[in-house]
Tab-separated table of C-alpha atoms in Angstrom:
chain	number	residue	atom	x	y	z
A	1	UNK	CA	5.019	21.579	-27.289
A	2	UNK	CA	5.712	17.784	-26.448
A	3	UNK	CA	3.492	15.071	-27.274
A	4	UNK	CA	1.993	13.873	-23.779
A	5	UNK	CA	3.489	11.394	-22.714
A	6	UNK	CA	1.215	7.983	-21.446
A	7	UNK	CA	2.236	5.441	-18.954
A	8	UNK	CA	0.531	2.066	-17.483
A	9	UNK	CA	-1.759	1.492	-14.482
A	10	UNK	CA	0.762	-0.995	-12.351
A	11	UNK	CA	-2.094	-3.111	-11.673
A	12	UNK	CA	-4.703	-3.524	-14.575
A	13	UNK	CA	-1.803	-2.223	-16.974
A	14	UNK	CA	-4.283	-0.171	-18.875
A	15	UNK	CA	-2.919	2.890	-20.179
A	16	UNK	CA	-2.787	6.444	-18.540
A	17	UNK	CA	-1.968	9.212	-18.560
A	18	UNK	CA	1.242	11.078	-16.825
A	19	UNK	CA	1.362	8.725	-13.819
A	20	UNK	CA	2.092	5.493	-12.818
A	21	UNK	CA	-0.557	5.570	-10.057
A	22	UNK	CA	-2.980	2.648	-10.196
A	23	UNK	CA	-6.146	3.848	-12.451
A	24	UNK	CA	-9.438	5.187	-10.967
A	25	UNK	CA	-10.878	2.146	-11.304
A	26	UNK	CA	-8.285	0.229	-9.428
A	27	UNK	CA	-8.087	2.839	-7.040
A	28	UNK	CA	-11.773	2.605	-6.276
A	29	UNK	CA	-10.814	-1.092	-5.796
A	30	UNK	CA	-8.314	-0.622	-3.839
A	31	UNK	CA	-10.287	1.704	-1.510
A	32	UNK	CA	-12.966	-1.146	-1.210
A	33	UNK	CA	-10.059	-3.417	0.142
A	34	UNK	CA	-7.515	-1.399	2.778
A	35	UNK	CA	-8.437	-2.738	6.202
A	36	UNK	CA	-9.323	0.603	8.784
A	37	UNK	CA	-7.053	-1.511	11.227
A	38	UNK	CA	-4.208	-2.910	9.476
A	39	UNK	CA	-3.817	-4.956	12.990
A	40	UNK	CA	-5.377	-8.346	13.128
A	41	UNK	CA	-5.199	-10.684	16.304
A	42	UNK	CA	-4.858	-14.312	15.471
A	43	UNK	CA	-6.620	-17.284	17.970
A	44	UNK	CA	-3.001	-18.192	18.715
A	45	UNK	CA	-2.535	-14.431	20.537
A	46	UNK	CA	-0.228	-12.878	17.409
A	47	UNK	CA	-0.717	-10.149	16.095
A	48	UNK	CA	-0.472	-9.628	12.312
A	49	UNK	CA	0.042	-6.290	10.153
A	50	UNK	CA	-1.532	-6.083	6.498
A	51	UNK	CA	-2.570	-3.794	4.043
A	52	UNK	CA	-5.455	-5.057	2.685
A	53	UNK	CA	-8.306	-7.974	2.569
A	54	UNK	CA	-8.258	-10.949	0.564
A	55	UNK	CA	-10.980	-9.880	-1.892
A	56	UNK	CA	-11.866	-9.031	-5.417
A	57	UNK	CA	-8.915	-7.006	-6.874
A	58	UNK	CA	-6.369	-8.188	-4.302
A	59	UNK	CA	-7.301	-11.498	-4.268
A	60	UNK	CA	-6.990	-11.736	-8.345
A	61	UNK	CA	-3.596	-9.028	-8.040
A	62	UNK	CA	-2.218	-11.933	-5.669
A	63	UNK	CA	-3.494	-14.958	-7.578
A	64	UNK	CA	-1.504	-13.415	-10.812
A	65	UNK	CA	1.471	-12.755	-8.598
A	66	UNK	CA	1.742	-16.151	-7.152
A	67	UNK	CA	0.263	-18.560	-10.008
A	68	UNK	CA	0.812	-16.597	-13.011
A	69	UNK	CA	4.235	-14.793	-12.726
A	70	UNK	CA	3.418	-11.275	-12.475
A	71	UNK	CA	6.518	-10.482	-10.783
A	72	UNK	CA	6.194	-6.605	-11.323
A	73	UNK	CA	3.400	-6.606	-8.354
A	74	UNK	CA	5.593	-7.537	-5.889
A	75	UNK	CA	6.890	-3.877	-5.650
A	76	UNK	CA	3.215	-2.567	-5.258
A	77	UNK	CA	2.701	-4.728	-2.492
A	78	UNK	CA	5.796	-3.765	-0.398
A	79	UNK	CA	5.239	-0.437	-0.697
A	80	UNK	CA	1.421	-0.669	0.042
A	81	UNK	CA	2.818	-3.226	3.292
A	82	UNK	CA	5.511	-0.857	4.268
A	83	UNK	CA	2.972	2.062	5.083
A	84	UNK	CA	1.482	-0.029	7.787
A	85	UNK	CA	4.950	-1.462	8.917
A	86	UNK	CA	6.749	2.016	9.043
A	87	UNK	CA	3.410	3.013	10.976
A	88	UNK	CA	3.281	-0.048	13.849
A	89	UNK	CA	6.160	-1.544	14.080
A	90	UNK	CA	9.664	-0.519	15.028
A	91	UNK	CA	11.181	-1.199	12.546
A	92	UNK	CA	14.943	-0.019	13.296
A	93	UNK	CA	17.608	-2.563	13.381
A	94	UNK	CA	15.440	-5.345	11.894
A	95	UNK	CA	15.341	-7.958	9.477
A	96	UNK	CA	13.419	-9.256	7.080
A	97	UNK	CA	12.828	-13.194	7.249
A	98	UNK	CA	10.151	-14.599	4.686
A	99	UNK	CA	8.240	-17.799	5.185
A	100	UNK	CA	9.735	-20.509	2.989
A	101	UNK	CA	8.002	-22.677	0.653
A	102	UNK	CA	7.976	-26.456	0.716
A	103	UNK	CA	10.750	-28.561	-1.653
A	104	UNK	CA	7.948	-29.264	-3.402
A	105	UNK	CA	6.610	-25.799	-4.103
A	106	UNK	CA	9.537	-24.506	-5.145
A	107	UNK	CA	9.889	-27.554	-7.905
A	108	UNK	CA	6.400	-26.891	-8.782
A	109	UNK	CA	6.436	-22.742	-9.716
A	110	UNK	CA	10.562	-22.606	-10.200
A	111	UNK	CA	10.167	-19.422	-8.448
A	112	UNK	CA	9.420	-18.294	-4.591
A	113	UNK	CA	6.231	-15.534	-4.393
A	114	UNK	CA	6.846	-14.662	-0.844
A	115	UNK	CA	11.253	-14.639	-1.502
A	116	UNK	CA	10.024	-12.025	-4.230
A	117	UNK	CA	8.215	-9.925	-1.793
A	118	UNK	CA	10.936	-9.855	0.664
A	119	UNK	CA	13.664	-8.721	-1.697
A	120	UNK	CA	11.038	-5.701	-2.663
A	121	UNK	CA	10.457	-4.718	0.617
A	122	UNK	CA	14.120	-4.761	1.501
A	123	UNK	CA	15.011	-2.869	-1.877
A	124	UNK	CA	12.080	-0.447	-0.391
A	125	UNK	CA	12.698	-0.082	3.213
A	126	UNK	CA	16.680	-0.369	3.153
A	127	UNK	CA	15.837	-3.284	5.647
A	128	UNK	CA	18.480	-6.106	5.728
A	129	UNK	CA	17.288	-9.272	3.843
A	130	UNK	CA	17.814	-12.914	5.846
A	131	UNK	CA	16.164	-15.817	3.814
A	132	UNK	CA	18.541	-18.505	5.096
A	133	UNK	CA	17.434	-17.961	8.706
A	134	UNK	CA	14.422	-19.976	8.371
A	135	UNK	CA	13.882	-23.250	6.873
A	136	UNK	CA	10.660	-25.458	5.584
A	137	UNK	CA	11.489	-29.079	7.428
A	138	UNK	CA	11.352	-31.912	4.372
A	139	UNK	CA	7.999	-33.850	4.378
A	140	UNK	CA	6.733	-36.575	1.808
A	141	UNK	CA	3.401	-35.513	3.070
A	142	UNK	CA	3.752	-32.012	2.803
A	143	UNK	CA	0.707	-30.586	2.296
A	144	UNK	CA	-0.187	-26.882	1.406
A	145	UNK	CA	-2.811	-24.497	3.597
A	146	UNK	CA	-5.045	-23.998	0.415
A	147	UNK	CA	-8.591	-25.231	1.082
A	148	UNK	CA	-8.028	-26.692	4.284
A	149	UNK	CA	-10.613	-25.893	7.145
A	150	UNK	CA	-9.859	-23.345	9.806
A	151	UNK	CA	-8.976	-26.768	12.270
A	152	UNK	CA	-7.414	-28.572	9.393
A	153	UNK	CA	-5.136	-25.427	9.261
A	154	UNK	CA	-4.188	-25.883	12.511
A	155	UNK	CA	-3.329	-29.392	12.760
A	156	UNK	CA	-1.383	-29.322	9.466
A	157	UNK	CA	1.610	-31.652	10.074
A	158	UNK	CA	3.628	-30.026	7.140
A	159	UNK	CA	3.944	-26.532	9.494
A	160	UNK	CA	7.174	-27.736	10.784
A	161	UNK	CA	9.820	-25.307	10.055
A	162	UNK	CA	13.585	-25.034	11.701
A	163	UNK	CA	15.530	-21.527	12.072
A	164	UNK	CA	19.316	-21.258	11.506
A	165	UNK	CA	21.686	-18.677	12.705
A	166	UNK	CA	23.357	-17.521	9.422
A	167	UNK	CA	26.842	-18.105	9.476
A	168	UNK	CA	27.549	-13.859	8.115
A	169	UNK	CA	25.368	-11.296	9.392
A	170	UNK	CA	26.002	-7.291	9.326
A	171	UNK	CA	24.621	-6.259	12.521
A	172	UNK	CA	22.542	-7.913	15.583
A	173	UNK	CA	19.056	-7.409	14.715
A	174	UNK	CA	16.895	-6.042	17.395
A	175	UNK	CA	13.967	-8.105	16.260
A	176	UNK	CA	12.548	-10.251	13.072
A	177	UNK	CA	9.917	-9.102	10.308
A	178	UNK	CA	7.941	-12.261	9.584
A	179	UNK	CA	7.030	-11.447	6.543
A	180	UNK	CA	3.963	-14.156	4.027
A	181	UNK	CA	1.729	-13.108	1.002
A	182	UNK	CA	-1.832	-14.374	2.580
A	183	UNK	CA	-2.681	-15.496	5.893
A	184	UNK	CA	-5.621	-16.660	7.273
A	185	UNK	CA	-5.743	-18.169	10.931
A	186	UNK	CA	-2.203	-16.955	11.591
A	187	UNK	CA	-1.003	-20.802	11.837
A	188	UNK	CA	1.430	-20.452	9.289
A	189	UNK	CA	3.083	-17.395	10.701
A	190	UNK	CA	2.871	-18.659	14.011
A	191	UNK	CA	4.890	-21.983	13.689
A	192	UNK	CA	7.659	-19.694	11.904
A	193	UNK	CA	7.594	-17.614	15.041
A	194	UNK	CA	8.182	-20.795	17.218
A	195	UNK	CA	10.633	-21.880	15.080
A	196	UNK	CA	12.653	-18.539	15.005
A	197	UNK	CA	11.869	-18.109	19.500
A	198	UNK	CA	13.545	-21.629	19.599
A	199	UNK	CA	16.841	-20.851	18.043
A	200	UNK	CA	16.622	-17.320	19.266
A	201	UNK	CA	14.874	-16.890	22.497
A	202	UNK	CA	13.965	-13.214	23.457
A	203	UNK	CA	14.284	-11.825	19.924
A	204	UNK	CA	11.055	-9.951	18.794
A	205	UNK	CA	9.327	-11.836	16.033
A	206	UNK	CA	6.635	-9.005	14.347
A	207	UNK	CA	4.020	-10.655	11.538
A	208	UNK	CA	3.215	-9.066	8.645
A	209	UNK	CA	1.436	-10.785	5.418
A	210	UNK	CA	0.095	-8.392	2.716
A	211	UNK	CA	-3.173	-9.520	2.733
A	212	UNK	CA	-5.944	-11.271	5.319
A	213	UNK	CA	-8.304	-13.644	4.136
């Protein structure tokens, strides 16, 4: 007889035993925050696809990822976004464009949250990768979405972004996977799309962040 054998909770990293499923009492968390409708209509008419709310364990899971460098969650959250992607959008012959961060972000945390997520959702999906389609437009005034009203949101002067066709690509995509961590009023996501419909008029531009708060 072997000894059994223990693994990790990828989430609360607590120890358990013979899976590497999250444990029952991130499960039960987890339950508490998958949307019914992972569909969410913004006031600008997009609509966005998530996997779960911005609340309690998710909201700390994605606070850790972004602020505190737990890089190993970015695989748990593509494969929780995928099932709602592979579910409502179609998917074939598209490519995955993240939302860039500010100069100044990327300074700030040495690392990209959201270029994270994209690379595990292409490792995931086999979906081609394209993070130098879309670019953040320099501001000295850039100013981040956190803790700005709904209208402040809005009327953010630092959402100006600029798409790019990328000088090598393997195949014409059919349409563009939008991809952010968090979104909120959909502003973000939105001036990427206009951005993207610029440079590319007529391609498909589907939103997806992995959580809604």
């Amino acid at each position: 007889m072997f000894p059994e054998m223990s693994s990790f909770c990828p989430l609360c990293l607590k120890e358990v035993a013979h899976t590497l499923e999250p444990c029952p009492t991130c499960s039960d968390e987890l339950d508490k925050a998958r949307c019914l409708l992972p569909l969410r209509q913004t006031q600008f008419g997009d609509w966005v696809m998530f996997a779960f709310h911005y609340v309690d364990l998710t909201r700390n899971l994605m606070l850790n990822f972004k602020y505190r460098k737990a890089f190993y969650l970015s695989r748990f959250f593509a494969q929780e976004l995928w099932k709602n992607i592979h579910s409502n959008f179609p998917w074939q012959k598209s490519v995955i464009v993240p939302v860039p961060s500010s100069i100044q972000k990327i300074l700030k945390r040495k690392y990209q949250p959201v270029e994270l997520l994209a690379q595990s959702l292409h490792s995931y999906s086999g979906l081609p990768l394209c993070s130098k389609l879309l670019y953040k437009n320099f501001s000295l005034q850039d100013q981040g979405q956190k803790g700005l009203r709904t209208q402040e949101r809005i009327k953010n002067p630092s959402l100006s972004f600029t798409a790019k066709a990328p000088l090598f690509f393997p195949f014409q995509p059919a349409s563009v996977l939008l991809l952010d961590d968090v979104f909120t009023t959909g502003s973000t996501l939105h001036a990427c799309k206009k951005a993207i419909n610029k440079t590319f008029p007529g391609l498909p531009v589907y939103l997806a962040a992995v959580a809604h708060g």
